[in-house]
GROMACS .gro file of C-alpha atoms in nm:
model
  335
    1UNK     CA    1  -0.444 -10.359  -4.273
    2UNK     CA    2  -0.664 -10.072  -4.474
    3UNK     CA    3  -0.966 -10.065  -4.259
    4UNK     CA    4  -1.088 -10.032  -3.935
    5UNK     CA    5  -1.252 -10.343  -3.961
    6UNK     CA    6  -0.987 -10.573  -4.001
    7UNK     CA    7  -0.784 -10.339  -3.738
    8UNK     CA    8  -1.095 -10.401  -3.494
    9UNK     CA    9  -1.054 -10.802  -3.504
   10UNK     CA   10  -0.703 -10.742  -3.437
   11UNK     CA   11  -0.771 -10.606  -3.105
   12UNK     CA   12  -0.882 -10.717  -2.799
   13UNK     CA   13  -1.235 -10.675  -2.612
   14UNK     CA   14  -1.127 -10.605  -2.310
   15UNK     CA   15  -0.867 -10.427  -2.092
   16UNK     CA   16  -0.483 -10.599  -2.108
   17UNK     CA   17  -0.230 -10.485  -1.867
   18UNK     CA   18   0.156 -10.628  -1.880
   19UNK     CA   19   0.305 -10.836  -1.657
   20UNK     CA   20   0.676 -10.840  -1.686
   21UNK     CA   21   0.748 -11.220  -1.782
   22UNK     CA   22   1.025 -11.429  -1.561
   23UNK     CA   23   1.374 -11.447  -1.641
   24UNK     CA   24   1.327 -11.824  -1.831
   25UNK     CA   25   1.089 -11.676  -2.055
   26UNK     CA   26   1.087 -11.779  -2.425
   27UNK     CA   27   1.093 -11.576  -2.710
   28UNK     CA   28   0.812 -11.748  -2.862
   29UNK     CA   29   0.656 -11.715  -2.486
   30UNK     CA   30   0.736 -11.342  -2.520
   31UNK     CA   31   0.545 -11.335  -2.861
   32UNK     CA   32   0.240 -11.530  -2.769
   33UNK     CA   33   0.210 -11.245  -2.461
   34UNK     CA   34   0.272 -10.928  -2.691
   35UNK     CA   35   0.009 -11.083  -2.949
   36UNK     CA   36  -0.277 -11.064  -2.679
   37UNK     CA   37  -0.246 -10.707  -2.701
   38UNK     CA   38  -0.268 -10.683  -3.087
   39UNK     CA   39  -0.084 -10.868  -3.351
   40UNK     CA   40   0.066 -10.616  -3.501
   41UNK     CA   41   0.309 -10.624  -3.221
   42UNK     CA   42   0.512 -10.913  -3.345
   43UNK     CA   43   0.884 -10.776  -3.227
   44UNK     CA   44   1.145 -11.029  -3.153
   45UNK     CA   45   1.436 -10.815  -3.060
   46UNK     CA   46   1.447 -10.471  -2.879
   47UNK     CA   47   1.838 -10.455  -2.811
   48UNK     CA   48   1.827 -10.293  -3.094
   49UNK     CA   49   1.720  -9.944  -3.037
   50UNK     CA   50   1.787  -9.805  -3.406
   51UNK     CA   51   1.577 -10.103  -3.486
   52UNK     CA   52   1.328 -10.048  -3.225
   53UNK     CA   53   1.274  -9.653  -3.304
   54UNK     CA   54   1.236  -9.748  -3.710
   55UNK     CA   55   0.962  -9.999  -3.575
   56UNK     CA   56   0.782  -9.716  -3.380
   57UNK     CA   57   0.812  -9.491  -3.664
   58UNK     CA   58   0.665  -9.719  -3.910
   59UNK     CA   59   0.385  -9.802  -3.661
   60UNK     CA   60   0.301  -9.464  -3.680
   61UNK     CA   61   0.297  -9.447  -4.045
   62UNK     CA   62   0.038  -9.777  -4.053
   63UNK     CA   63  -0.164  -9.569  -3.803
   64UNK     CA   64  -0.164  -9.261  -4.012
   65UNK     CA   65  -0.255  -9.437  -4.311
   66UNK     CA   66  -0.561  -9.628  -4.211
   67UNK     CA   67  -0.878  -9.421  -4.198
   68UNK     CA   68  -1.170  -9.500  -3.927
   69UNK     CA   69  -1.516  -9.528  -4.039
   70UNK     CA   70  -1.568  -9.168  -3.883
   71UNK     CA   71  -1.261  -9.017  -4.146
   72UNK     CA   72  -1.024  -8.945  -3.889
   73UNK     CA   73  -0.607  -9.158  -3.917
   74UNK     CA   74  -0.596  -9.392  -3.630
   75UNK     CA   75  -0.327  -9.158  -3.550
   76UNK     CA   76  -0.635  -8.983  -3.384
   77UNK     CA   77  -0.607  -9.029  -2.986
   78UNK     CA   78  -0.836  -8.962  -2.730
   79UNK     CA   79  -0.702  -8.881  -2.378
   80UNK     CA   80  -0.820  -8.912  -2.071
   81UNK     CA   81  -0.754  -8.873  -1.691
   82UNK     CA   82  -0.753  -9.169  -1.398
   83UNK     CA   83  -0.968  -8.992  -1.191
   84UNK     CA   84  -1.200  -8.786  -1.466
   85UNK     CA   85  -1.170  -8.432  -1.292
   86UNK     CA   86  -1.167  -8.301  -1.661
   87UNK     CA   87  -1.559  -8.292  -1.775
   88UNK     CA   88  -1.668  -8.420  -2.147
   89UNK     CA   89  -1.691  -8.073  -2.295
   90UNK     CA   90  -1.312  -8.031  -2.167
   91UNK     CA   91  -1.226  -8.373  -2.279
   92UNK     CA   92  -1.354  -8.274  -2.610
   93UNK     CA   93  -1.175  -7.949  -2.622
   94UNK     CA   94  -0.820  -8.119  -2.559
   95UNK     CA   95  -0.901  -8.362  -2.788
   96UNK     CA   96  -0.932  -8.105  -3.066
   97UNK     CA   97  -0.609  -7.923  -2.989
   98UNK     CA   98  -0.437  -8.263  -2.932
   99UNK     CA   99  -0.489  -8.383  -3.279
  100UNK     CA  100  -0.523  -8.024  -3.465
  101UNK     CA  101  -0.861  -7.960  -3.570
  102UNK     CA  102  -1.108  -7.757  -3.549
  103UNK     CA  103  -1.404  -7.837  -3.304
  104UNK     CA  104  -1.745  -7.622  -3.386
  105UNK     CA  105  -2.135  -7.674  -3.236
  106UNK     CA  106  -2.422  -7.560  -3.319
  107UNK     CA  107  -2.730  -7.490  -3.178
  108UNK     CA  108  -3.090  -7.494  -3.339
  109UNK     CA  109  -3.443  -7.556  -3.203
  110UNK     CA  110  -3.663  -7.893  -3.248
  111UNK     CA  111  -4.009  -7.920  -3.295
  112UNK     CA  112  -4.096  -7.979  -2.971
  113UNK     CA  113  -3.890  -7.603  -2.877
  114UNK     CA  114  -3.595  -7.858  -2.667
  115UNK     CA  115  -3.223  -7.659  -2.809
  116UNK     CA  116  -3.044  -7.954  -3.051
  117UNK     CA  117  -2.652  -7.923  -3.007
  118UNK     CA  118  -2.463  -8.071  -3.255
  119UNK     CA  119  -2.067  -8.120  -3.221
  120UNK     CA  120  -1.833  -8.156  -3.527
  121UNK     CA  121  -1.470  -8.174  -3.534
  122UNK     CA  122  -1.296  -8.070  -3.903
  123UNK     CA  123  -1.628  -8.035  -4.029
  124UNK     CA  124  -1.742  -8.414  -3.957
  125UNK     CA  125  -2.050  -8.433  -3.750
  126UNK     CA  126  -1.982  -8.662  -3.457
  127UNK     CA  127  -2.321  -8.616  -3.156
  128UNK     CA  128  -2.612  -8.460  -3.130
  129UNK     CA  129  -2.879  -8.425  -2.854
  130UNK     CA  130  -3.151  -8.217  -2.732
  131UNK     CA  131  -3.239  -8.060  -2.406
  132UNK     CA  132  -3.446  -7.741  -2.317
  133UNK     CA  133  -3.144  -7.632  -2.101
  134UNK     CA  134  -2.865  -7.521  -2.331
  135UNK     CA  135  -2.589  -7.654  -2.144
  136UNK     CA  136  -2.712  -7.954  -2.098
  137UNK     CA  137  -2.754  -8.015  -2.479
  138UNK     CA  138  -2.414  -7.920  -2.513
  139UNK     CA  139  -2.296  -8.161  -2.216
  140UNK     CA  140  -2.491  -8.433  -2.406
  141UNK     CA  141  -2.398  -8.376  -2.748
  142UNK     CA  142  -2.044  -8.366  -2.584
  143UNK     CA  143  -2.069  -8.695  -2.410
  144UNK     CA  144  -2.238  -8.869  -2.741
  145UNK     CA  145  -1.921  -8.720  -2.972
  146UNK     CA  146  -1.701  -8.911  -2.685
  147UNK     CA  147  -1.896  -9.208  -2.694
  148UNK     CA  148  -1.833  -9.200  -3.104
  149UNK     CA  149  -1.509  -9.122  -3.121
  150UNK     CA  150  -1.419  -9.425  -2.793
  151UNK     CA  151  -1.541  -9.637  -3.042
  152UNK     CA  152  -1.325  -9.604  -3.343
  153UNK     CA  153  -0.994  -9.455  -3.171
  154UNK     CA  154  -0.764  -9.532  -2.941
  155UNK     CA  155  -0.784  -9.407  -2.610
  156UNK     CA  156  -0.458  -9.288  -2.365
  157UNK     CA  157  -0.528  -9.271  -1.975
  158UNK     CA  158  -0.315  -9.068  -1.768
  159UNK     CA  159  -0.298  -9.110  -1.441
  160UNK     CA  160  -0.317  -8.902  -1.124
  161UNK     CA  161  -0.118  -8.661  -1.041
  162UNK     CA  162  -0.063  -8.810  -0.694
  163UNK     CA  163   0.070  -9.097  -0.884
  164UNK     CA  164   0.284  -8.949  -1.105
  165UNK     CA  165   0.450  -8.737  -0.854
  166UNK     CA  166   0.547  -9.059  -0.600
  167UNK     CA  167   0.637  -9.224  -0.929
  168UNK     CA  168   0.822  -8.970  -1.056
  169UNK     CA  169   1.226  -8.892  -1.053
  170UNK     CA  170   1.286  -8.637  -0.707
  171UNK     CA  171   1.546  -8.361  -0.756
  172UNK     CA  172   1.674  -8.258  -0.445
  173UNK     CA  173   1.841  -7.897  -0.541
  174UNK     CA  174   1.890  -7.818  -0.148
  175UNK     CA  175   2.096  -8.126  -0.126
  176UNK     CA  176   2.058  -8.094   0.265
  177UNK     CA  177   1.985  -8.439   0.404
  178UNK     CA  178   1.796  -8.441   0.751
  179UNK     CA  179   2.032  -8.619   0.924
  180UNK     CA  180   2.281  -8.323   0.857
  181UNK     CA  181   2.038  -8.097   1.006
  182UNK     CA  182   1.986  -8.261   1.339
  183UNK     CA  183   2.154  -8.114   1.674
  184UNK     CA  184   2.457  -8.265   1.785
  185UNK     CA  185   2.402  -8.445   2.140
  186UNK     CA  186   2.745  -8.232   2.219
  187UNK     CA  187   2.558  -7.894   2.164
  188UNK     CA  188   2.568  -7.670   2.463
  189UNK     CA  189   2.220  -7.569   2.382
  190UNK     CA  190   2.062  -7.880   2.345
  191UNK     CA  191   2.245  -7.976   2.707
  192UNK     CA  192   2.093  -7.700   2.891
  193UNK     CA  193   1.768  -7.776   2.738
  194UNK     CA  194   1.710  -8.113   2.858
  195UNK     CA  195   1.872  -8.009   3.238
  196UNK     CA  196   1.580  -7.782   3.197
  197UNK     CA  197   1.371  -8.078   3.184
  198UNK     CA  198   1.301  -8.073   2.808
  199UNK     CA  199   1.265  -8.447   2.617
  200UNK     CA  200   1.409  -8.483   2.311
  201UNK     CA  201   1.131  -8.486   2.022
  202UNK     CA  202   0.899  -8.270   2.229
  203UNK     CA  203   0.768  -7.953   2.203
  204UNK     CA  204   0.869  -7.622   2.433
  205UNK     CA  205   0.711  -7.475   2.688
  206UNK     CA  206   0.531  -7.608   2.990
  207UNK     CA  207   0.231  -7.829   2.772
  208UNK     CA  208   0.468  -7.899   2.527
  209UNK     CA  209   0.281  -7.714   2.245
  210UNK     CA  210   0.552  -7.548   2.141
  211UNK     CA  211   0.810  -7.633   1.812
  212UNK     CA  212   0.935  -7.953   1.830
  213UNK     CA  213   1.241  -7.927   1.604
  214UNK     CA  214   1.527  -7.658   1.615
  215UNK     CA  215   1.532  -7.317   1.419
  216UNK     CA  216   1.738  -7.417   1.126
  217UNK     CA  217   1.986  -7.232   0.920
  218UNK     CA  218   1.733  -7.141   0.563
  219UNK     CA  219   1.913  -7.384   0.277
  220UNK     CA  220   2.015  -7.098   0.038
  221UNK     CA  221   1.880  -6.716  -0.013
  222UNK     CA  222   1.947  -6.589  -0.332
  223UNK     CA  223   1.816  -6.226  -0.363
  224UNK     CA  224   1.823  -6.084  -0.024
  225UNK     CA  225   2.197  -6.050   0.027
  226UNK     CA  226   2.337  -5.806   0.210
  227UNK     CA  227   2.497  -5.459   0.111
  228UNK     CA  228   2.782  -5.527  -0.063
  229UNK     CA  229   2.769  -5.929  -0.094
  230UNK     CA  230   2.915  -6.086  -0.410
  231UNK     CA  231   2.816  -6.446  -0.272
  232UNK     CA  232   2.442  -6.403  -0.425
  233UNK     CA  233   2.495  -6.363  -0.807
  234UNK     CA  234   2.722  -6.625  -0.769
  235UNK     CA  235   2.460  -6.859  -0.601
  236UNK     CA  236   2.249  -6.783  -0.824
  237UNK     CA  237   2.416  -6.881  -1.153
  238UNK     CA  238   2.519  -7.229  -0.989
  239UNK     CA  239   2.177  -7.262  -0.913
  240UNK     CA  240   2.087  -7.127  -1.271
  241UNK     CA  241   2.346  -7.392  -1.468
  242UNK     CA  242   2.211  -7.672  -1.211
  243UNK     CA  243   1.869  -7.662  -1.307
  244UNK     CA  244   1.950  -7.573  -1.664
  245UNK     CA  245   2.196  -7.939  -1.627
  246UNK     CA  246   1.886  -8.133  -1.497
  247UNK     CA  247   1.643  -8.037  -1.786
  248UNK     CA  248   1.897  -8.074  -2.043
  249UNK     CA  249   1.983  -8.429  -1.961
  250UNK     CA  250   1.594  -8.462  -1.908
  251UNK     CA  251   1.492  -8.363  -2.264
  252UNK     CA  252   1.775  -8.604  -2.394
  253UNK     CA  253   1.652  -8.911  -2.238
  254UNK     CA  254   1.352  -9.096  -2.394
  255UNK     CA  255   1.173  -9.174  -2.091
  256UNK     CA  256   0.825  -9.012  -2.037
  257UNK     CA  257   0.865  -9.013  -1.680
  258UNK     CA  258   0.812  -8.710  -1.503
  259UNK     CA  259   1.082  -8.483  -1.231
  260UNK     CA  260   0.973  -8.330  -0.958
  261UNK     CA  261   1.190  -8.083  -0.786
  262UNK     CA  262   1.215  -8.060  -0.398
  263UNK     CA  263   0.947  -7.829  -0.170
  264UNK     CA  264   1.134  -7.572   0.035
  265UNK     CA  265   1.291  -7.386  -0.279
  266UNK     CA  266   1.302  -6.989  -0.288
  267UNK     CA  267   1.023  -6.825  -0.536
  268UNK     CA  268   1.346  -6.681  -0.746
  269UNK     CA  269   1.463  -7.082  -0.808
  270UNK     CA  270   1.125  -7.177  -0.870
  271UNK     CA  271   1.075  -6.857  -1.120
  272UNK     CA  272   1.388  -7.008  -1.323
  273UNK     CA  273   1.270  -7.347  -1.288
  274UNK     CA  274   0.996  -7.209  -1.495
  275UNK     CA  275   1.137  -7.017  -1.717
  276UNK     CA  276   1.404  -7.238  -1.821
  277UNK     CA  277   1.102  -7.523  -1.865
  278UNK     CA  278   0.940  -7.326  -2.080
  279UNK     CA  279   1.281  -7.285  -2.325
  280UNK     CA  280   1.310  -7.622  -2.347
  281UNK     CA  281   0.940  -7.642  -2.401
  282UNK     CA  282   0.843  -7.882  -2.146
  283UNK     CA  283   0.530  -7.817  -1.857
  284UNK     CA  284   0.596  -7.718  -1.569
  285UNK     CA  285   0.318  -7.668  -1.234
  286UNK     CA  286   0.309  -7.716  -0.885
  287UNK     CA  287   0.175  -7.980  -0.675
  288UNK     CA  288   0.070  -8.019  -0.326
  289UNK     CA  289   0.045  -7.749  -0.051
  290UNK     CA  290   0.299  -7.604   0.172
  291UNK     CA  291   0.520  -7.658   0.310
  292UNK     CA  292   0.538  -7.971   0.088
  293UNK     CA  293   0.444  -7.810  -0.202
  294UNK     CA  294   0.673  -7.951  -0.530
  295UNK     CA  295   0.746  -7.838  -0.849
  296UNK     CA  296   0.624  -8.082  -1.155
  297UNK     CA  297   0.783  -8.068  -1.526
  298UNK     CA  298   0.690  -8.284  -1.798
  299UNK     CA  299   0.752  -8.342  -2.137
  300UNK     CA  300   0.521  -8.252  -2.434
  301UNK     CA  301   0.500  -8.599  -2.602
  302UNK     CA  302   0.345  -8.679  -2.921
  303UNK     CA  303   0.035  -8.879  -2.857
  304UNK     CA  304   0.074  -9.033  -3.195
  305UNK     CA  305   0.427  -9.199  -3.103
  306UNK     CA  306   0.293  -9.304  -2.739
  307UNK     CA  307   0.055  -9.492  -2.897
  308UNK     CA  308   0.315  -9.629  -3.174
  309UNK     CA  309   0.599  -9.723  -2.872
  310UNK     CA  310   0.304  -9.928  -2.701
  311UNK     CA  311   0.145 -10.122  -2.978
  312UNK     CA  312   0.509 -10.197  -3.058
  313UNK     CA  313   0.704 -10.242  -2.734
  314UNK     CA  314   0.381 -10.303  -2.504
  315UNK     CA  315   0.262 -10.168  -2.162
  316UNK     CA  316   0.600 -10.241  -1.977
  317UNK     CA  317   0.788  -9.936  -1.861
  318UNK     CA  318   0.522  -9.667  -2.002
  319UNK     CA  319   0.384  -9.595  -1.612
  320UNK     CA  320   0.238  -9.257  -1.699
  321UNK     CA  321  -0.026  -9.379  -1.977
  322UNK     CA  322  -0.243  -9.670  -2.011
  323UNK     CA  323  -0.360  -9.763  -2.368
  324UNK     CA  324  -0.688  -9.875  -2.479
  325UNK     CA  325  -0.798 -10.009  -2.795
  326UNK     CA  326  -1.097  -9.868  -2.984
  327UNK     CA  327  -1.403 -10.008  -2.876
  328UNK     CA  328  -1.239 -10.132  -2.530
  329UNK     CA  329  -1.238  -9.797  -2.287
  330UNK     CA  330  -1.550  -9.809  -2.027
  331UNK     CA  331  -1.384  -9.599  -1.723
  332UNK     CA  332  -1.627  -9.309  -1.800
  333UNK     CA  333  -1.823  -9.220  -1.475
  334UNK     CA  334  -2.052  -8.988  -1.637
  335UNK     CA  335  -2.200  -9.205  -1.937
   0.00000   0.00000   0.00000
């Protein structure tokens, strides 16, 4: 296809989710169901994976190729958050840095004395409104560029972080189940406690208000040692060639599925986590508060070839990102 037109019939006017089709299905069944997403998604074989990735990288060559109406590739995404805690003027800003260009406004005064902001990305401009309040021209010129660019480009939803992190592969570095930390029934302890009248699962004292589970042993400390321990730097590098194991194998695979590593970790493991995320340049941040509070690293994908692996494999297994074809997006509370 060489314009957006013909691109535009392609694609449908509405939302499309897939459903994974039953174990009888057809190929031509399998066709028919990929072609309701967009035509261009005619695939009749994915065992193939050399195959598959020379598909996705020619999809992304089509997209780069074919201009929109506004002058931008259709490799051009727009994304997007499930539950919109990132603003327009943000959504604008990440847009810019997402695809590499440069996003400028400018401000001048009407006739009637209102401020006119006008938004341009590489030069091209995209909104403008009016508004005697500054930042509120801005907001609206910012939600008008959205509108603009919804319209011609394809938009990526991520959703929630909530989401991703249930979804999301758990790393358990403690490797300390709970059943291994439970009190024998054979304990001496735990046999004078309940002569003493105490029920198992309740708290201490005489209203019960006290802890209800046993002071545990802490799962590892690796910088306060004692005087002349040699255990700790050797602790420390297992923990260091552990974590540095998980990410490796992480970056290898092709999944876009995120890992979250286990609450209860020591600041020193979470410092490496860190560090060693950010030499294999994948994102790393914290989720949640304590004492359940988890460490989340991602990948840094390419937009671009999210956009390719859908149009040309389809919804299944991409549960971080939804895709939405131009002119189809209309989750956008503040429009």
């Amino acid at each position: 296809m060489e314009n957006i037109g013909e691109l535009a019939k392609a694609l449908p006017k509405k939302r499309v989710r897939f459903q994974k089709g039953g174990d009888t299905e057809t190929k031509a069944n399998k066709r028919k169901r990929l072609r309701n997403f967009t035509e261009l998604t005619d695939i009749q074989d994915t065992g193939d994976l050399e195959s598959l990735d020379q598909k996705i990288n020619d999809k992304m060559k089509e997209l780069s190729e074919t201009i929109s109406p506004l002058g931008f590739p259709m490799t051009f995404i727009i994304c997007t958050d499930l539950d919109h805690k990132v603003g327009p003027v943000n959504i604008i800003q990440n847009t810019s840095v997402i695809n590499k260009c440069s996003m400028e406004t400018k401000n001048n005064k009407n006739n009637k004395g209102e401020i006119c902001c006008e938004v341009s990305l590489d030069g091209i401009a995209l909104g403008c409104e009016s508004d005697l309040c500054p930042k509120k021209a801005k907001r609206k010129a910012m939600i008008a560029t959205y509108k603009m660019l919804i319209m011609y480009h394809y938009v990526l939803e991520k959703k929630s972080t909530e989401f991703l992190v249930k979804s999301a592969t758990f790393i358990d570095l403690l490797n300390k189940s709970a059943e291994s930390n439970q009190i024998p029934k054979s304990n001496i302890g735990c046999q004078m406690m309940k002569k003493m009248g105490w029920n198992e699962g309740a708290g201490l004292g005489h209203n019960e208000e006290g802890i209800m589970q046993p002071v545990l042993e802490s799962g590892h400390l690796t910088s306060r040692a004692g005087l002349g321990s040699c255990l700790a730097p050797q602790k420390t590098a297992t923990m260091q060639n552990t974590i540095d194991h998980v990410l490796k194998a992480y970056v290898i695979n092709d999944s876009y599925q995120d890992l979250v590593f286990c609450a209860g970790l020591e600041s020193e493991d979470r410092k490496t986590i860190h560090k060693l995320a950010h030499r294999y340049n994948l994102k790393s941040m914290s989720s949640g508060e304590e004492p359940n509070r988890v460490l989340l690293v991602s990948k840094r994908p390419s937009y671009a070839r999210i956009v390719s692996e859908i149009l040309t494999k389809g919804q299944d297994g991409m549960d971080k990102y939804i895709l939405f074809a131009p002119n189809t997006y209309s989750n956008i509370p503040y429009i």
